[in-house]
mmCIF file of C-alpha atoms in Angstrom:
data_model
loop_
_atom_site.group_PDB
_atom_site.id
_atom_site.type_symbol
_atom_site.label_atom_id
_atom_site.label_comp_id
_atom_site.label_asym_id
_atom_site.label_seq_id
_atom_site.Cartn_x
_atom_site.Cartn_y
_atom_site.Cartn_z
ATOM 1 C CA MET A 470 -12.576 -22.184 -12.380
ATOM 2 C CA LYS A 471 -9.167 -21.469 -12.197
ATOM 3 C CA TYR A 472 -8.622 -17.938 -11.584
ATOM 4 C CA THR A 473 -5.065 -16.191 -13.046
ATOM 5 C CA SER A 474 -5.189 -12.581 -11.650
ATOM 6 C CA ILE A 475 -7.456 -10.178 -9.122
ATOM 7 C CA ASP A 476 -8.942 -8.745 -11.562
ATOM 8 C CA GLN A 477 -10.705 -11.697 -13.272
ATOM 9 C CA TYR A 478 -11.893 -13.016 -9.888
ATOM 10 C CA ILE A 479 -13.114 -9.871 -8.559
ATOM 11 C CA GLY A 480 -14.641 -9.955 -12.853
ATOM 12 C CA SER A 481 -17.044 -13.375 -11.661
ATOM 13 C CA LEU A 482 -18.749 -11.955 -8.739
ATOM 14 C CA ASN A 483 -21.855 -10.390 -8.360
ATOM 15 C CA GLU A 484 -22.565 -6.741 -8.312
ATOM 16 C CA GLU A 485 -22.542 -6.362 -4.978
ATOM 17 C CA GLY A 486 -19.386 -8.872 -4.551
ATOM 18 C CA LYS A 487 -17.479 -6.450 -7.162
ATOM 19 C CA VAL A 488 -18.239 -2.390 -5.532
ATOM 20 C CA VAL A 489 -16.453 -4.541 -2.043
ATOM 21 C CA ALA A 490 -14.293 -6.303 -3.648
ATOM 22 C CA ASN A 491 -12.696 -3.319 -5.337
ATOM 23 C CA THR A 492 -13.397 -1.157 -2.250
ATOM 24 C CA LEU A 493 -11.015 -3.869 -0.104
ATOM 25 C CA ARG A 494 -8.665 -4.034 -3.095
ATOM 26 C CA SER A 495 -8.044 -0.149 -2.645
ATOM 27 C CA LEU A 496 -7.594 -0.058 1.104
ATOM 28 C CA VAL A 497 -4.943 -3.002 1.203
ATOM 29 C CA HIS A 498 -2.988 -0.720 -1.244
ATOM 30 C CA GLN A 499 -3.616 2.113 0.666
ATOM 31 C CA SER A 500 -2.188 0.716 4.458
ATOM 32 C CA VAL A 501 0.899 -0.084 2.983
ATOM 33 C CA SER A 502 3.050 0.950 -0.025
ATOM 34 C CA ASP A 503 4.726 -2.440 -0.767
ATOM 35 C CA VAL A 504 2.393 -4.522 -1.067
ATOM 36 C CA LYS A 505 1.557 -6.915 -3.813
ATOM 37 C CA GLU A 506 -0.946 -9.200 -4.750
ATOM 38 C CA MET A 507 -2.057 -12.112 -6.391
ATOM 39 C CA ILE A 508 -4.010 -15.422 -6.645
ATOM 40 C CA PHE A 509 -3.260 -18.608 -4.093
ATOM 41 C CA VAL A 510 -5.346 -21.395 -3.867
ATOM 42 C CA ASN A 511 -7.234 -19.775 -6.172
ATOM 43 C CA HIS A 512 -8.735 -16.278 -4.190
ATOM 44 C CA PRO A 513 -7.643 -13.029 -3.914
ATOM 45 C CA PHE A 514 -4.504 -12.931 -1.562
ATOM 46 C CA PHE A 515 -1.996 -9.997 -0.378
ATOM 47 C CA TYR A 516 1.100 -10.020 0.900
ATOM 48 C CA VAL A 517 4.204 -8.044 1.923
ATOM 49 C CA PRO A 518 7.742 -10.029 0.547
ATOM 50 C CA GLN A 519 9.375 -11.708 3.543
ATOM 51 C CA GLU A 520 13.400 -12.024 3.394
ATOM 52 C CA GLY A 521 14.175 -15.235 3.491
ATOM 53 C CA ILE A 522 10.513 -16.796 3.773
ATOM 54 C CA ASN A 523 9.922 -18.410 -0.150
ATOM 55 C CA SER A 524 6.605 -20.169 0.652
ATOM 56 C CA PHE A 525 3.259 -18.213 1.211
ATOM 57 C CA HIS A 526 1.299 -20.538 3.928
ATOM 58 C CA LYS A 527 4.603 -19.038 6.031
ATOM 59 C CA LEU A 528 3.878 -15.392 5.535
ATOM 60 C CA THR A 529 3.441 -13.232 8.763
ATOM 61 C CA THR A 530 2.764 -10.648 6.746
ATOM 62 C CA SER A 531 -0.517 -11.462 4.802
ATOM 63 C CA ILE A 532 -4.038 -11.268 3.189
ATOM 64 C CA MET A 533 -6.872 -13.823 2.202
ATOM 65 C CA MET A 534 -10.202 -13.140 1.341
ATOM 66 C CA PHE A 535 -12.852 -15.639 0.370
ATOM 67 C CA PHE A 536 -15.438 -14.412 -1.714
ATOM 68 C CA PHE A 537 -19.319 -15.637 -1.039
ATOM 69 C CA LYS A 538 -22.892 -14.376 -2.449
ATOM 70 C CA ASP A 539 -23.719 -12.290 0.186
ATOM 71 C CA HIS A 540 -20.563 -11.069 2.203
ATOM 72 C CA VAL A 541 -15.979 -11.841 1.859
ATOM 73 C CA ASN A 542 -14.300 -14.024 4.920
ATOM 74 C CA ILE A 543 -10.932 -11.711 5.442
ATOM 75 C CA PHE A 544 -7.884 -13.690 7.117
ATOM 76 C CA ALA A 545 -5.967 -11.305 8.288
ATOM 77 C CA LYS A 546 -3.689 -11.340 11.720
ATOM 78 C CA GLY A 547 -4.542 -7.848 12.235
ATOM 79 C CA ILE A 548 -8.029 -8.756 13.501
ATOM 80 C CA GLU A 549 -7.893 -10.220 16.034
ATOM 81 C CA SER A 550 -6.224 -6.990 18.092
ATOM 82 C CA HIS A 551 -8.760 -4.927 16.631
ATOM 83 C CA LEU A 552 -11.327 -7.302 18.186
ATOM 84 C CA LYS A 553 -12.668 -4.824 21.414
ATOM 85 C CA VAL A 554 -13.495 -1.905 17.939
ATOM 86 C CA LEU A 555 -15.594 -4.365 15.530
ATOM 87 C CA THR A 556 -18.159 -5.217 17.810
ATOM 88 C CA SER A 557 -20.282 -4.873 14.898
ATOM 89 C CA TYR A 558 -18.857 -6.883 12.536
ATOM 90 C CA LYS A 559 -18.771 -10.458 12.926
ATOM 91 C CA VAL A 560 -15.675 -12.376 13.549
ATOM 92 C CA THR A 561 -15.441 -16.066 13.424
ATOM 93 C CA GLU A 562 -13.701 -18.032 16.403
ATOM 94 C CA LYS A 563 -10.868 -18.680 13.935
ATOM 95 C CA MET A 564 -10.298 -14.652 14.012
ATOM 96 C CA THR A 565 -12.489 -14.388 10.680
ATOM 97 C CA LEU A 566 -13.268 -11.501 9.518
ATOM 98 C CA GLN A 567 -17.014 -11.571 7.746
ATOM 99 C CA LEU A 568 -18.340 -8.692 5.630
ATOM 100 C CA TYR A 569 -21.890 -8.523 4.695
ATOM 101 C CA TYR A 570 -21.898 -6.326 0.860
ATOM 102 C CA ASP A 571 -25.490 -4.886 2.560
ATOM 103 C CA LYS A 572 -23.502 -3.798 6.631
ATOM 104 C CA LYS A 573 -21.597 -0.202 5.601
ATOM 105 C CA ILE A 574 -17.901 -0.473 5.392
ATOM 106 C CA ASP A 575 -15.752 1.373 8.281
ATOM 107 C CA GLU A 576 -12.571 1.814 5.484
ATOM 108 C CA ALA A 577 -10.142 3.642 8.552
ATOM 109 C CA LEU A 578 -10.874 0.599 10.813
ATOM 110 C CA LEU A 579 -10.413 -1.884 7.701
ATOM 111 C CA GLU A 580 -6.879 0.373 6.211
ATOM 112 C CA SER A 581 -5.912 0.083 10.582
ATOM 113 C CA ILE A 582 -6.493 -3.741 9.948
ATOM 114 C CA PHE A 583 -4.620 -4.045 6.635
ATOM 115 C CA GLN A 584 -1.528 -1.712 7.852
ATOM 116 C CA ALA A 585 -1.293 -4.288 10.975
ATOM 117 C CA SER A 586 -1.722 -6.709 8.899
ATOM 118 C CA LEU A 587 0.941 -6.806 6.715
ATOM 119 C CA THR A 588 3.685 -5.047 8.600
ATOM 120 C CA LYS A 589 5.478 -7.068 11.176
#
């Protein structure tokens, strides 16, 4: 299915995924005031527009999320700078944070990661 909005994307998730997706979406918007959202390559994408950059591939202030049956993968530059405090979470070799739906989310930590990811 090709998604046209994040609301449509979230609506397609299982119940646990919907709860996590809505929580993460709120945290992203709380982290910086001028964040925009869209579907990019059929997944939720959050970004802060950068002057002179007109390609989403070149943005350095962005977060992308891929949702699966039991977890979400978060691609964000702020993950690497938070590795020391992410010991209870799985971080892949490519610096992707995996959050399993059945684990408690540390909202303050994620908001800090999102803020670091959405600022230059």
